[in-house]
Short mmCIF file of C-alpha atoms in Angstrom, two decimals:
data_model
loop_
_atom_site.label_atom_id
_atom_site.label_comp_id
_atom_site.label_asym_id
_atom_site.label_seq_id
_atom_site.Cartn_x
_atom_site.Cartn_y
_atom_site.Cartn_z
CA GLU A 1 97.91 132.34 223.80
CA THR A 2 96.49 130.14 221.08
CA GLY A 3 92.58 128.83 220.88
CA VAL A 4 89.41 130.72 222.17
CA THR A 5 90.30 131.76 225.44
CA GLN A 6 86.98 132.83 227.92
CA THR A 7 87.54 134.77 231.16
CA PRO A 8 86.32 134.30 233.97
CA ARG A 9 86.10 130.63 234.41
CA HIS A 10 83.80 130.95 237.42
CA LEU A 11 80.60 133.88 238.17
CA VAL A 12 77.94 134.29 241.21
CA MET A 13 75.75 137.04 240.38
CA GLY A 14 72.75 138.36 241.69
CA MET A 15 69.97 139.04 239.70
CA THR A 16 69.76 142.86 239.94
CA ASN A 17 73.76 142.60 239.02
CA LYS A 18 75.49 143.95 236.04
CA LYS A 19 78.39 141.27 234.65
CA SER A 20 80.37 140.78 231.31
CA LEU A 21 81.77 137.92 229.50
CA LYS A 22 85.02 138.17 228.12
CA CYS A 23 85.94 136.06 224.92
CA GLU A 24 88.99 135.92 222.74
CA GLN A 25 90.23 134.16 219.46
CA HIS A 26 94.33 133.19 218.40
CA LEU A 27 92.90 131.62 215.43
CA GLY A 28 92.73 134.00 212.63
CA HIS A 29 89.22 133.25 212.42
CA ASN A 30 85.68 134.89 210.79
CA ALA A 31 82.86 133.78 213.50
CA MET A 32 82.46 133.32 216.79
CA TYR A 33 79.09 132.17 218.56
CA TRP A 34 77.76 131.97 222.04
CA TYR A 35 76.48 128.59 223.05
CA LYS A 36 74.30 128.57 226.42
CA GLN A 37 75.23 124.65 228.09
CA SER A 38 73.04 123.86 230.79
CA ALA A 39 72.42 120.43 232.36
CA LYS A 40 70.10 117.62 229.98
CA LYS A 41 69.73 120.11 227.19
CA PRO A 42 72.07 120.24 223.89
CA LEU A 43 74.04 123.26 223.61
CA GLU A 44 72.09 126.23 222.61
CA LEU A 45 73.22 128.72 219.79
CA MET A 46 72.48 132.15 220.69
CA PHE A 47 74.38 134.26 219.11
CA VAL A 48 76.08 134.36 216.05
CA TYR A 49 78.92 137.14 214.48
CA SER A 50 80.66 136.74 211.53
CA LEU A 51 83.23 139.67 210.11
CA GLU A 52 81.91 141.63 213.17
CA GLU A 53 78.49 141.51 211.99
CA ARG A 54 75.26 139.80 213.87
CA VAL A 55 73.94 137.25 211.50
CA GLU A 56 71.86 135.51 214.27
CA ASN A 57 70.06 135.98 217.65
CA ASN A 58 67.88 133.17 218.79
CA SER A 59 65.33 134.26 219.92
CA VAL A 60 67.59 135.06 223.31
CA PRO A 61 65.81 137.17 225.86
CA SER A 62 67.14 141.22 225.74
CA ARG A 63 68.81 140.93 229.50
CA PHE A 64 71.60 139.19 226.60
CA SER A 65 73.69 141.39 224.70
CA PRO A 66 76.42 140.60 222.37
CA GLU A 67 79.20 142.84 221.45
CA CYS A 68 81.82 142.14 218.67
CA PRO A 69 84.47 144.87 218.54
CA ASN A 70 87.07 143.04 216.51
CA SER A 71 87.00 139.49 215.08
CA SER A 72 88.51 138.62 217.68
CA HIS A 73 86.87 139.22 220.19
CA LEU A 74 83.60 138.48 221.86
CA PHE A 75 81.60 139.50 225.07
CA LEU A 76 78.20 138.63 226.19
CA HIS A 77 77.29 141.24 228.70
CA LEU A 78 74.49 139.98 231.60
CA HIS A 79 71.87 142.39 233.20
CA THR A 80 68.93 141.47 235.76
CA LEU A 81 69.40 137.77 234.93
CA GLN A 82 67.36 134.80 236.12
CA PRO A 83 67.89 131.83 237.99
CA GLU A 84 66.82 129.25 235.09
CA ASP A 85 70.19 131.38 232.76
CA SER A 86 72.86 129.50 235.53
CA ALA A 87 74.41 127.42 233.08
CA LEU A 88 77.90 126.95 231.14
CA TYR A 89 78.49 129.95 228.99
CA LEU A 90 80.59 128.39 225.38
CA CYS A 91 82.25 130.69 223.24
CA ALA A 92 83.39 129.54 219.85
CA SER A 93 84.75 130.66 216.86
CA SER A 94 85.60 129.10 213.11
CA GLN A 95 86.52 129.94 209.79
CA ASP A 96 83.89 130.86 208.36
CA ARG A 97 80.48 131.13 209.66
CA GLY A 98 78.98 127.95 208.51
CA GLY A 99 80.26 126.31 211.61
CA LYS A 100 81.48 123.93 210.76
CA LYS A 101 84.80 123.09 212.74
CA LEU A 102 84.00 124.92 215.52
CA PHE A 103 86.34 125.43 218.21
CA PHE A 104 85.75 125.85 222.05
CA GLY A 105 86.62 128.43 225.01
CA SER A 106 87.10 126.95 228.62
CA GLY A 107 83.75 128.30 229.34
CA THR A 108 82.32 130.53 231.94
CA GLN A 109 79.96 128.95 234.30
CA LEU A 110 77.75 131.20 235.53
CA SER A 111 75.47 130.44 238.88
CA VAL A 112 72.65 133.38 239.53
CA LEU A 113 71.77 133.87 243.32
CA GLN B 1 62.04 122.73 214.17
CA LYS B 2 65.41 121.09 212.92
CA GLU B 3 66.75 118.24 216.35
CA VAL B 4 69.39 115.79 216.91
CA GLU B 5 68.45 112.79 218.45
CA GLN B 6 71.16 110.98 220.79
CA ASN B 7 70.29 108.25 223.77
CA SER B 8 71.41 110.00 226.80
CA GLY B 9 72.97 106.47 228.00
CA PRO B 10 75.23 105.65 230.26
CA LEU B 11 76.93 103.47 228.11
CA SER B 12 78.83 101.31 229.00
CA VAL B 13 80.94 99.13 227.79
CA PRO B 14 84.63 97.21 229.24
CA GLU B 15 88.52 98.20 228.32
CA GLY B 16 89.15 97.28 224.48
CA ALA B 17 85.73 96.89 223.22
CA ILE B 18 84.16 98.35 220.49
CA ALA B 19 81.59 101.50 222.03
CA SER B 20 78.68 102.51 219.48
CA LEU B 21 77.14 105.77 219.84
CA ASN B 22 74.50 106.35 217.56
CA CYS B 23 72.64 110.21 216.78
CA THR B 24 69.39 110.80 213.84
CA TYR B 25 69.02 114.01 213.13
CA SER B 26 65.41 115.61 210.89
CA ASP B 27 66.40 118.32 208.54
CA ARG B 28 66.91 115.85 204.66
CA GLY B 29 68.94 119.33 204.03
CA SER B 30 72.11 118.33 206.23
CA GLN B 31 75.01 118.46 204.90
CA SER B 32 77.44 118.60 207.53
CA PHE B 33 77.98 116.15 210.58
CA PHE B 34 80.32 115.93 213.40
CA TRP B 35 81.31 114.43 216.53
CA TYR B 36 82.94 116.39 219.33
CA ARG B 37 84.05 114.50 222.91
CA GLN B 38 83.30 116.90 225.55
CA TYR B 39 85.24 115.23 229.70
CA SER B 40 83.34 116.34 232.52
CA GLY B 41 83.92 120.04 233.11
CA LYS B 42 85.41 120.47 230.18
CA SER B 43 84.57 122.34 226.61
CA PRO B 44 84.06 120.24 223.60
CA GLU B 45 86.28 119.15 221.38
CA LEU B 46 85.87 117.78 217.55
CA ILE B 47 87.04 114.24 217.35
CA MET B 48 85.61 113.49 213.47
CA PHE B 49 83.28 114.87 210.55
CA ILE B 50 81.68 113.54 207.74
CA TYR B 51 80.38 114.61 205.17
CA SER B 52 79.56 111.99 202.64
CA ASN B 53 77.57 108.55 202.55
CA GLY B 54 79.25 106.08 204.40
CA ASP B 55 81.99 105.15 206.81
CA LYS B 56 85.04 107.26 207.73
CA GLU B 57 87.78 105.98 209.64
CA ASP B 58 90.79 107.69 211.63
CA GLY B 59 92.45 105.61 214.11
CA ARG B 60 90.18 103.54 216.63
CA PHE B 61 87.44 106.62 215.60
CA THR B 62 84.76 105.38 212.69
CA ALA B 63 82.15 107.65 211.90
CA GLN B 64 79.44 106.30 209.02
CA LEU B 65 76.98 108.13 207.87
CA ASN B 66 73.22 107.46 205.70
CA LYS B 67 72.03 110.10 204.43
CA ALA B 68 68.60 108.54 203.72
CA SER B 69 67.81 106.75 207.53
CA GLN B 70 68.94 110.43 208.40
CA TYR B 71 71.43 107.97 210.77
CA VAL B 72 75.18 109.21 212.36
CA SER B 73 77.47 106.76 214.63
CA LEU B 74 80.90 106.84 216.25
CA LEU B 75 82.57 103.71 216.43
CA ILE B 76 85.22 103.99 218.84
CA ARG B 77 87.20 100.57 218.56
CA ASP B 78 89.37 99.15 221.65
CA SER B 79 87.86 101.28 223.30
CA GLN B 80 90.13 102.96 226.78
CA PRO B 81 89.24 104.35 229.97
CA SER B 82 90.54 107.58 228.72
CA ASP B 83 87.56 107.59 225.67
CA SER B 84 84.61 108.23 229.19
CA ALA B 85 83.21 111.08 228.02
CA THR B 86 80.11 112.84 226.68
CA TYR B 87 80.31 112.61 222.98
CA LEU B 88 77.82 115.67 221.18
CA CYS B 89 76.57 114.69 217.86
CA ALA B 90 75.90 117.90 215.78
CA VAL B 91 74.69 118.44 211.79
CA ASN B 92 74.48 121.76 209.66
CA GLN B 93 73.63 123.63 206.03
CA ALA B 94 75.84 125.33 204.71
CA GLY B 95 75.88 128.45 205.75
CA THR B 96 74.39 127.78 208.76
CA ALA B 97 75.44 126.74 212.26
CA LEU B 98 75.59 123.40 214.09
CA ILE B 99 73.01 122.26 215.46
CA PHE B 100 74.01 119.80 218.12
CA GLY B 101 72.10 116.71 220.32
CA LYS B 102 71.89 116.56 224.21
CA GLY B 103 75.01 114.01 224.39
CA THR B 104 75.78 110.26 224.25
CA THR B 105 77.78 109.60 227.78
CA LEU B 106 80.68 106.93 228.12
CA SER B 107 81.83 104.67 230.41
CA VAL B 108 84.42 102.81 229.82
CA SER B 109 85.83 100.07 233.03
CA SER B 110 89.13 98.74 232.92
#
């Protein structure tokens, strides 16, 4: 595989569920990101990891918990989400933290019931 | 608060015409400027980037940057139906993550 892969592509969960989104990049990049894309709103940066260290957290609620075990893998753990959290969650990577040329995964379309 | 503004559109142009997409940004310290294309149901992909004032051309695409006016644009010459997508403008300062606009939806009719 090449590029950035995300699983699952679609996820429906109840507000009391716990689920995880997975992202893997095969580009040898050092930085990975989680973005949220909602209808009619700009892409919102959620978390930035550089060399497995979280370097940015954009005031994201604690019901979203990221994990970066190594420079190739990134997870987003979800628990007790709200319906307004329904959105497309995009993982991205870049060579370095500056985030200039981002390579995006296909995204996970999340629906919270 | 750092912002990137785009007209959401839709911008409709006939096939073969020039499509002009515009973007303004609030942070004068912005150093890098990007255009991403996002097809419906797909993820964004980088199509152009520009760092210096002036024009940068790549095939049918030209990015234009005017830092004094805090304005960046994307021109698509000889527009094709396959260019129909949402175009996202993004900017950043050195060492910081990208800030995106809401995107402009382009529709090219054949």
